[in-house]
Amino acid sequence: MDLRERLKTYGAGNAYPFHMPGHKRQKQPGSLFPYDLDITEIDGFDNLHHAEGILAEAMERAAKLWGSRKSFFLVNGSSAGLLAGIRALTKRGDKVLMARGCHRAVYHAVELCGLHPVYMQAAWVEEMQISGSIQPETVEKHLQEHPDCNLVILTSPTYEGVVSDIAEIAKIAHRYGAYLLVDEAHGAHLGFCEEGFPDTAVHLGADVVVQSLHKTLPCPTQTAILHVCTEQVYVTEVGRQLSVFQTSSPSYVFMAEMDGCISLLERERESLFAAYEKRLASFYEKMEKLEHIRLYQPENSSFVFGHDRGKLLFFTGNCNLSGVELSDILRERYELEMEMSLSLHTLAMTSIFDTDEGMERLAKAMLEIDKEVMPVKQPLAKGQMVLPQMVCGMEETLQGETTEVMLQDSLGKIAADFLWAYPPGIPLVAPGERISEEVLAQAFYMQKNGVNVQCAFAKDGWIRVRF
């Protein structure tokens, strides 16, 4: 009996709760929440931060399913796992090598842990105007220049589904005495299907891998998992840091659904992924009829090691639509809600729970829209941005005196804020970096194309800068 079944059995019983939570398992009028299943750490239901019973068994089954040394349930999303994993693998003041395309939680870890980041950029895929894979030689070059980096952090797959050569990067990192942490938030489904999908970083030598179950598997928003994969990692410290960065009152509804997802994959992963791959193959075949809008497929690209076919990335650089306009049409005319839209891209995310009907609706919509657009060569961004000059540390900047200025008046000032399009949240400029002409040009280019460019702190066109 998994946690989900045990909760159902308990909820159907006659036990009266003289304990938290305060709703006392009573359904609220008009509520959508399953109050009858929402409990606290009562007898027989274990404790996430000191698991010895049913939660320990569930996480052991998760470790066996993914092939990790130890797996931890996350109820505060992948963000909590990234914060805890980075904290467990570093000491205050350490230098870390991280991809510029990391999630905002990684930047928050840099700030909170007082780390000194060395940024590396992925290869640039010019024809699609996206970042490709982090190249192993890029990692080695930076580690040669900064041999005191004790942690390498990268995202694979990226929001667009681009995968890096984790096996080779892990070998390089370990050769220089560094850990490798992989943000695989968008790849919890990897490793379950030998054909059509890349393998998971859990199998490829990474030390710690963080996955969002809710992004690509049938699990509620906010559920995620952290995998410890190698003997070099001190598991007890990872667990301790998770108790710091996660709530001390974890949702049993969330944990039950994670356990249920694991049970589903144990039973049916082969059939589910076979159907998923068949559905995707049919969709890609239909998209070969597109004449102006392009569905991304890496074709012998030296800049892209691998790609997750479940991320449907449409490129509008050859027609008179922006990515934002395409997303708007799909939403308003066809009632299809996309995951992300940028100047030249619209991203549709899929999973094993997509239906034939849903995929057919998207295929039909894309073919109809493609017939309506005009072939126009859109002005492209000027390639990959040069990293802004880092003037002072992130922690020092954010704890110092700051003021706010209008973005157009910020040239040359030291950012005390993040400036990004969210999603995906990759900063054009980060705290402690000088705001350059290129940063502002990129921001205004994106805004002109309908992209919501925002700061983490300031609003309405303002940005916080060092005083």
Coordinates of C-alpha atoms in Angstrom, one line a residue:
M1 CA 0.0 0.0 0.0
D2 CA 1.6 3.3 -1.1
L3 CA 1.0 6.6 0.8
R4 CA -1.9 7.6 -1.4
E5 CA -3.8 4.4 -0.6
R6 CA -3.0 4.7 3.1
L7 CA -4.3 8.3 3.2
K8 CA -7.5 7.3 1.5
T9 CA -8.0 4.5 4.1
Y10 CA -7.3 6.8 7.0
G11 CA -9.5 9.5 5.6
A12 CA -12.4 7.1 5.3
G13 CA -12.0 6.1 9.0
N14 CA -13.5 7.5 12.2
A15 CA -10.3 9.1 13.7
Y16 CA -11.0 12.6 15.0
P17 CA -8.0 15.1 14.7
F18 CA -7.0 16.9 17.8
H19 CA -3.9 18.1 15.9
M20 CA -3.0 20.4 13.1
P21 CA -4.1 21.5 10.5
G22 CA -6.9 23.7 11.7
H23 CA -9.4 22.8 9.1
K24 CA -9.8 19.5 11.0
R25 CA -10.2 17.6 7.7
Q26 CA -13.6 19.3 7.1
K27 CA -14.4 20.2 3.5
Q28 CA -14.9 24.0 3.0
P29 CA -17.8 25.2 1.0
G30 CA -16.8 25.7 -2.6
S31 CA -13.3 24.4 -2.0
L32 CA -11.4 22.3 -4.5
F33 CA -8.9 21.0 -1.9
P34 CA -9.0 17.4 -0.6
Y35 CA -9.2 18.4 3.1
D36 CA -10.0 14.8 4.2
L37 CA -6.5 13.7 3.1
D38 CA -4.6 16.7 4.5
I39 CA -2.9 15.6 7.7
T40 CA 0.3 16.3 9.7
E41 CA 3.0 13.9 11.0
I42 CA 0.7 11.6 13.0
D43 CA 1.4 8.1 14.1
G44 CA 1.9 5.7 11.2
F45 CA 2.6 8.4 8.6
D46 CA 6.3 9.1 9.2
N47 CA 8.2 12.4 9.1
L48 CA 9.8 13.7 5.9
H49 CA 12.8 15.2 7.6
H50 CA 13.5 12.1 9.7
A51 CA 11.9 9.4 7.5
E52 CA 11.9 5.9 8.9
G53 CA 8.6 4.4 7.8
I54 CA 6.2 4.8 4.8
L55 CA 8.0 8.0 3.5
A56 CA 11.4 6.3 3.8
E57 CA 10.0 3.3 1.8
A58 CA 8.5 5.6 -0.8
M59 CA 11.8 7.4 -1.3
E60 CA 13.7 4.1 -1.5
R61 CA 11.3 3.0 -4.3
A62 CA 12.0 6.3 -6.0
A63 CA 15.8 5.8 -5.8
K64 CA 15.4 2.3 -7.2
L65 CA 13.1 3.6 -10.0
W66 CA 15.6 6.3 -11.2
G67 CA 18.7 4.4 -10.2
S68 CA 20.1 6.8 -7.7
R69 CA 22.0 6.2 -4.5
K70 CA 19.5 8.2 -2.4
S71 CA 16.4 10.2 -3.3
F72 CA 14.6 12.9 -1.4
F73 CA 11.0 14.1 -1.9
L74 CA 10.8 17.9 -2.4
V75 CA 7.5 19.7 -1.5
N76 CA 8.9 23.2 -2.2
G77 CA 9.7 22.5 -5.9
S78 CA 13.1 22.1 -7.5
S79 CA 14.1 25.5 -6.1
A80 CA 14.4 24.0 -2.6
G81 CA 16.4 21.1 -4.0
L82 CA 18.8 23.4 -5.8
L83 CA 19.3 25.6 -2.8
A84 CA 19.9 22.6 -0.5
G85 CA 22.1 20.8 -2.9
I86 CA 24.3 23.7 -3.6
R87 CA 24.6 24.5 0.1
A88 CA 25.5 20.9 0.9
L89 CA 28.2 20.8 -1.7
T90 CA 29.9 24.1 -0.9
K91 CA 31.3 26.2 1.9
R92 CA 30.8 29.9 2.3
G93 CA 33.0 31.9 0.0
D94 CA 33.6 29.0 -2.4
K95 CA 34.1 29.6 -6.1
V96 CA 31.6 27.7 -8.4
L97 CA 31.5 27.2 -12.1
M98 CA 27.9 27.7 -13.3
A99 CA 26.1 28.0 -16.6
R100 CA 24.7 31.5 -17.2
G101 CA 21.5 29.8 -18.2
C102 CA 20.8 28.4 -14.7
H103 CA 17.5 28.8 -12.9
R104 CA 17.0 31.8 -10.6
A105 CA 17.2 29.5 -7.6
V106 CA 20.9 28.9 -8.4
Y107 CA 21.5 32.6 -8.3
H108 CA 19.7 32.8 -5.0
A109 CA 22.0 30.1 -3.7
V110 CA 25.0 32.1 -4.8
E111 CA 23.7 35.0 -2.8
L112 CA 22.6 33.2 0.3
C113 CA 25.8 31.1 0.5
G114 CA 28.2 33.9 -0.3
L115 CA 29.6 32.1 -3.4
H116 CA 31.7 33.5 -6.1
P117 CA 30.3 32.5 -9.5
V118 CA 32.4 31.9 -12.7
Y119 CA 30.0 31.9 -15.6
M120 CA 30.2 29.8 -18.7
Q121 CA 28.0 30.2 -21.7
A122 CA 26.5 27.5 -23.9
A123 CA 27.2 27.3 -27.6
W124 CA 24.9 29.6 -29.7
V125 CA 22.6 28.0 -32.3
E126 CA 22.3 30.9 -34.8
E127 CA 19.6 29.4 -37.0
M128 CA 17.3 29.1 -34.0
Q129 CA 18.5 31.9 -31.9
I130 CA 18.8 29.8 -28.8
S131 CA 21.6 28.5 -26.5
G132 CA 22.8 25.1 -27.3
S133 CA 24.7 22.6 -25.1
I134 CA 27.4 23.4 -22.6
Q135 CA 30.4 22.0 -24.3
P136 CA 32.8 19.7 -22.3
E137 CA 35.8 21.7 -23.6
T138 CA 34.2 24.9 -22.2
V139 CA 33.9 23.2 -18.8
E140 CA 37.6 22.1 -19.0
K141 CA 38.8 25.5 -20.1
H142 CA 37.2 27.2 -17.2
L143 CA 38.4 24.7 -14.7
Q144 CA 41.9 25.0 -16.0
E145 CA 41.6 28.8 -15.4
H146 CA 39.8 28.4 -12.1
P147 CA 41.1 25.1 -10.5
D148 CA 39.7 26.3 -7.1
C149 CA 36.1 25.8 -8.3
N150 CA 34.7 22.9 -6.3
L151 CA 31.3 22.7 -7.9
V152 CA 30.0 22.8 -11.5
I153 CA 26.3 23.6 -12.0
L154 CA 24.4 23.4 -15.2
T155 CA 20.9 23.0 -16.6
S156 CA 20.2 20.0 -18.8
P157 CA 17.7 19.8 -20.4
T158 CA 17.2 23.5 -20.8
Y159 CA 13.7 25.1 -21.1
E160 CA 14.0 24.5 -24.9
G161 CA 14.9 20.8 -24.3
V162 CA 18.7 21.1 -25.1
V163 CA 20.8 18.5 -23.4
S164 CA 24.5 18.6 -22.6
D165 CA 27.0 15.7 -22.6
I166 CA 26.7 15.0 -18.9
A167 CA 28.8 11.9 -18.9
E168 CA 31.8 13.7 -20.4
I169 CA 31.3 16.8 -18.2
A170 CA 31.1 14.7 -15.1
K171 CA 34.4 13.0 -15.9
I172 CA 36.0 16.5 -16.4
A173 CA 34.6 17.9 -13.2
H174 CA 35.7 14.9 -11.2
R175 CA 39.2 15.0 -12.7
Y176 CA 39.5 18.6 -11.3
G177 CA 38.1 17.6 -7.9
A178 CA 34.8 19.3 -8.4
Y179 CA 31.3 18.0 -7.8
L180 CA 28.7 18.2 -10.7
L181 CA 25.1 19.3 -9.8
V182 CA 22.6 19.1 -12.7
D183 CA 19.4 21.0 -12.7
E184 CA 17.3 18.4 -14.5
A185 CA 14.0 20.1 -13.5
H186 CA 12.7 19.7 -17.1
G187 CA 13.9 16.1 -17.3
A188 CA 12.2 13.9 -14.7
H189 CA 10.9 11.8 -17.6
L190 CA 14.3 11.0 -19.0
G191 CA 15.8 7.6 -18.6
F192 CA 12.5 5.7 -18.9
C193 CA 12.5 5.3 -22.7
E194 CA 15.6 4.0 -24.6
E195 CA 14.4 5.4 -27.9
G196 CA 13.5 9.0 -28.7
F197 CA 14.8 10.6 -25.4
P198 CA 18.2 11.3 -23.9
D199 CA 19.3 9.5 -20.8
T200 CA 18.9 11.1 -17.3
A201 CA 21.9 12.7 -15.6
V202 CA 21.3 10.3 -12.7
H203 CA 22.8 7.5 -14.8
L204 CA 25.6 9.6 -16.3
G205 CA 27.9 10.5 -13.4
A206 CA 26.4 13.6 -11.9
D207 CA 26.8 13.8 -8.2
V208 CA 23.4 15.5 -7.4
V209 CA 20.4 15.8 -9.8
V210 CA 17.3 17.8 -9.1
Q211 CA 14.1 17.1 -11.0
S212 CA 10.7 18.7 -11.0
L213 CA 8.2 15.8 -11.1
H214 CA 5.4 18.3 -11.9
K215 CA 7.0 19.7 -15.0
T216 CA 7.0 16.5 -17.2
L217 CA 5.3 13.8 -15.1
P218 CA 1.7 13.4 -13.8
C219 CA 2.3 15.1 -10.4
P220 CA 1.0 18.3 -8.8
T221 CA 2.7 21.6 -9.1
Q222 CA 5.4 22.1 -6.5
T223 CA 6.4 18.4 -6.3
A224 CA 10.0 17.6 -7.1
I225 CA 12.8 15.2 -6.2
L226 CA 16.5 15.4 -5.4
H227 CA 18.8 12.5 -6.3
V228 CA 22.2 11.8 -4.7
C229 CA 24.0 9.7 -7.2
T230 CA 27.6 9.2 -6.1
E231 CA 29.5 8.0 -3.0
Q232 CA 31.4 11.3 -2.8
V233 CA 28.3 13.2 -1.6
Y234 CA 27.6 13.4 2.2
V235 CA 24.0 12.3 2.2
T236 CA 23.4 13.4 5.8
E237 CA 24.4 17.0 5.0
V238 CA 22.0 17.0 2.0
G239 CA 19.2 15.9 4.2
R240 CA 20.1 18.5 6.8
Q241 CA 20.1 21.3 4.2
L242 CA 16.7 20.1 2.9
S243 CA 15.3 20.5 6.4
V244 CA 16.6 24.1 6.3
F245 CA 15.2 25.1 2.9
Q246 CA 11.9 23.1 3.0
T247 CA 8.9 23.6 5.1
S248 CA 8.7 21.7 8.4
S249 CA 5.1 21.0 7.7
P250 CA 5.2 19.2 4.3
S251 CA 2.0 18.5 2.5
Y252 CA 0.9 14.9 2.7
V253 CA -1.3 15.4 -0.3
F254 CA 1.8 16.3 -2.3
M255 CA 3.8 13.5 -1.0
A256 CA 1.0 11.0 -1.6
E257 CA 0.8 12.1 -5.2
M258 CA 4.6 11.7 -5.6
D259 CA 4.3 8.2 -4.3
G260 CA 1.4 7.6 -6.6
C261 CA 3.4 8.8 -9.6
I262 CA 6.2 6.4 -8.6
S263 CA 3.7 3.5 -8.4
L264 CA 2.3 4.4 -11.8
L265 CA 5.8 4.4 -13.4
E266 CA 6.7 1.2 -11.7
R267 CA 3.7 -0.5 -13.2
E268 CA 3.2 1.2 -16.6
R269 CA 6.2 3.2 -17.7
E270 CA 6.9 1.0 -20.7
S271 CA 3.4 1.3 -22.2
L272 CA 3.1 5.0 -21.3
F273 CA 6.4 6.0 -22.9
A274 CA 5.8 3.8 -25.9
A275 CA 2.5 5.6 -26.5
Y276 CA 4.1 9.0 -25.8
E277 CA 6.9 8.4 -28.3
K278 CA 4.3 7.2 -30.9
R279 CA 2.3 10.4 -30.3
L280 CA 5.3 12.6 -30.7
A281 CA 6.5 10.8 -33.9
S282 CA 3.1 11.4 -35.4
F283 CA 3.1 15.1 -34.5
Y284 CA 6.6 15.7 -35.9
E285 CA 5.6 14.0 -39.1
K286 CA 2.6 16.3 -39.4
M287 CA 4.8 19.3 -38.8
E288 CA 7.0 18.5 -41.8
K289 CA 4.3 20.3 -43.8
L290 CA 5.0 23.6 -42.1
E291 CA 6.4 26.1 -44.7
H292 CA 7.1 29.2 -42.7
I293 CA 7.0 28.4 -39.0
R294 CA 9.6 25.9 -37.9
L295 CA 9.5 23.2 -35.4
Y296 CA 13.0 22.7 -34.0
Q297 CA 14.8 19.5 -34.6
P298 CA 18.6 19.4 -34.2
E299 CA 20.1 18.0 -37.3
N300 CA 23.8 17.0 -36.8
S301 CA 24.4 20.2 -35.0
S302 CA 27.8 20.5 -33.3
F303 CA 26.3 22.9 -30.9
V304 CA 23.5 20.6 -29.6
F305 CA 24.6 17.3 -28.0
G306 CA 21.0 16.1 -27.5
H307 CA 17.4 17.2 -27.5
D308 CA 14.2 16.2 -25.7
R309 CA 11.6 15.8 -28.4
G310 CA 8.9 16.4 -25.8
K311 CA 9.7 20.1 -25.9
L312 CA 8.0 21.5 -29.0
L313 CA 9.9 24.7 -29.8
F314 CA 8.4 26.7 -32.7
F315 CA 10.6 29.3 -34.4
T316 CA 8.9 32.3 -36.1
G317 CA 11.9 34.1 -37.4
N318 CA 10.9 33.4 -41.0
C319 CA 7.4 34.8 -40.9
N320 CA 5.5 37.9 -39.9
L321 CA 4.6 36.7 -36.4
S322 CA 6.6 37.0 -33.2
G323 CA 6.6 34.1 -30.8
V324 CA 4.3 36.1 -28.5
E325 CA 1.8 36.8 -31.3
L326 CA 1.8 33.1 -32.2
S327 CA 1.1 32.2 -28.6
D328 CA -1.7 34.7 -28.5
I329 CA -3.4 33.2 -31.6
L330 CA -3.1 29.7 -30.2
R331 CA -4.7 30.9 -26.9
E332 CA -7.4 33.1 -28.3
R333 CA -8.5 31.3 -31.4
Y334 CA -7.8 27.7 -30.5
E335 CA -7.8 27.7 -26.7
L336 CA -4.4 26.2 -26.6
E337 CA -2.2 27.6 -23.8
M338 CA 1.6 27.5 -24.4
E339 CA 4.3 27.2 -21.8
M340 CA 6.5 30.1 -22.9
S341 CA 6.7 32.7 -25.7
L342 CA 9.6 35.0 -26.5
S343 CA 10.5 37.3 -29.5
L344 CA 11.0 34.5 -32.0
H345 CA 9.9 31.3 -30.1
T346 CA 6.8 29.6 -28.7
L347 CA 7.3 26.6 -26.5
A348 CA 4.7 23.8 -26.1
M349 CA 5.5 21.3 -23.3
T350 CA 4.2 17.7 -23.6
S351 CA 4.2 14.7 -21.3
I352 CA 3.1 11.1 -21.1
F353 CA -0.4 12.3 -20.1
D354 CA -1.0 14.3 -23.3
T355 CA -3.9 13.0 -25.3
D356 CA -4.2 12.1 -29.0
E357 CA -7.0 14.7 -29.2
G358 CA -4.8 17.5 -27.6
M359 CA -1.9 16.8 -29.9
E360 CA -4.1 16.7 -33.0
R361 CA -5.6 20.1 -32.0
L362 CA -2.2 21.6 -31.8
A363 CA -1.1 20.1 -35.1
K364 CA -4.2 21.3 -36.9
A365 CA -3.8 24.8 -35.4
M366 CA -0.2 25.1 -36.4
L367 CA -0.8 24.0 -40.0
E368 CA -3.7 26.5 -40.3
I369 CA -1.7 29.4 -38.9
D370 CA 1.3 28.5 -41.1
K371 CA -0.9 28.9 -44.2
E372 CA -2.0 32.4 -43.1
V373 CA 1.4 34.0 -42.3
M374 CA 3.6 35.8 -44.7
P375 CA 7.3 34.9 -45.3
V376 CA 9.3 37.7 -43.7
K377 CA 12.8 37.5 -42.4
Q378 CA 12.6 38.8 -38.8
P379 CA 15.4 41.0 -37.5
L380 CA 17.4 38.7 -35.2
A381 CA 19.2 39.5 -32.0
K382 CA 22.9 40.1 -32.4
G383 CA 23.9 36.6 -31.5
Q384 CA 24.7 35.6 -28.0
M385 CA 25.2 38.4 -25.5
V386 CA 28.6 39.1 -24.1
L387 CA 28.5 38.6 -20.3
P388 CA 28.3 41.9 -18.4
Q389 CA 31.3 43.0 -16.4
M390 CA 31.1 41.7 -12.8
V391 CA 32.1 44.6 -10.5
C392 CA 31.3 43.2 -7.1
G393 CA 29.8 40.1 -5.4
M394 CA 26.1 39.4 -5.5
E395 CA 25.7 39.1 -1.7
E396 CA 27.7 42.4 -1.1
T397 CA 25.6 44.2 -3.7
L398 CA 22.2 43.1 -2.4
Q399 CA 23.1 43.9 1.2
G400 CA 24.5 47.3 0.3
E401 CA 22.7 50.6 -0.2
T402 CA 20.5 50.7 -3.4
T403 CA 18.2 53.0 -5.2
E404 CA 15.9 52.7 -8.2
V405 CA 16.2 54.3 -11.6
M406 CA 14.3 53.9 -14.9
L407 CA 15.7 51.2 -17.0
Q408 CA 16.5 53.6 -19.9
D409 CA 18.6 55.7 -17.4
S410 CA 20.6 52.8 -16.0
L411 CA 23.4 52.6 -18.5
G412 CA 26.8 52.1 -16.7
K413 CA 25.3 51.6 -13.3
I414 CA 25.8 48.5 -11.1
A415 CA 22.7 46.4 -11.0
A416 CA 21.3 45.4 -7.6
D417 CA 18.6 43.5 -9.3
F418 CA 18.0 40.8 -11.9
L419 CA 16.7 41.8 -15.3
W420 CA 15.1 38.9 -17.3
A421 CA 12.2 37.5 -19.2
Y422 CA 10.4 35.1 -16.9
P423 CA 10.1 32.4 -17.9
P424 CA 12.8 31.2 -18.5
G425 CA 14.4 33.6 -16.0
I426 CA 17.9 33.7 -17.5
P427 CA 19.4 37.1 -16.4
L428 CA 20.4 39.7 -18.9
V429 CA 22.2 41.3 -16.0
A430 CA 22.6 40.0 -12.4
P431 CA 23.3 41.9 -9.1
G432 CA 26.9 43.2 -9.0
E433 CA 27.2 43.5 -12.8
R434 CA 27.5 46.7 -14.9
I435 CA 24.5 47.5 -17.1
S436 CA 25.9 47.8 -20.6
E437 CA 24.5 49.1 -23.9
E438 CA 24.1 45.5 -25.0
V439 CA 22.0 44.6 -22.0
L440 CA 19.7 47.5 -22.6
A441 CA 19.5 46.8 -26.3
Q442 CA 18.5 43.2 -25.7
A443 CA 15.9 44.2 -23.1
F444 CA 14.3 46.8 -25.4
Y445 CA 14.4 44.4 -28.4
M446 CA 12.5 41.8 -26.4
Q447 CA 10.0 44.4 -25.1
K448 CA 9.4 45.6 -28.6
N449 CA 8.4 42.0 -29.5
G450 CA 5.9 41.7 -26.7
V451 CA 8.1 39.9 -24.3
N452 CA 7.5 40.6 -20.6
V453 CA 10.9 41.8 -19.4
Q454 CA 10.9 42.3 -15.7
C455 CA 13.1 42.8 -12.7
A456 CA 13.1 40.6 -9.6
F457 CA 12.6 43.5 -7.3
A458 CA 11.7 46.8 -9.1
K459 CA 8.5 47.2 -11.2
D460 CA 7.0 49.3 -13.9
G461 CA 10.1 49.9 -15.9
W462 CA 12.4 50.6 -13.0
I463 CA 15.5 48.7 -11.9
R464 CA 17.3 48.7 -8.6
V465 CA 21.0 49.7 -8.8
R466 CA 23.8 50.1 -6.4
F467 CA 23.7 53.5 -4.7

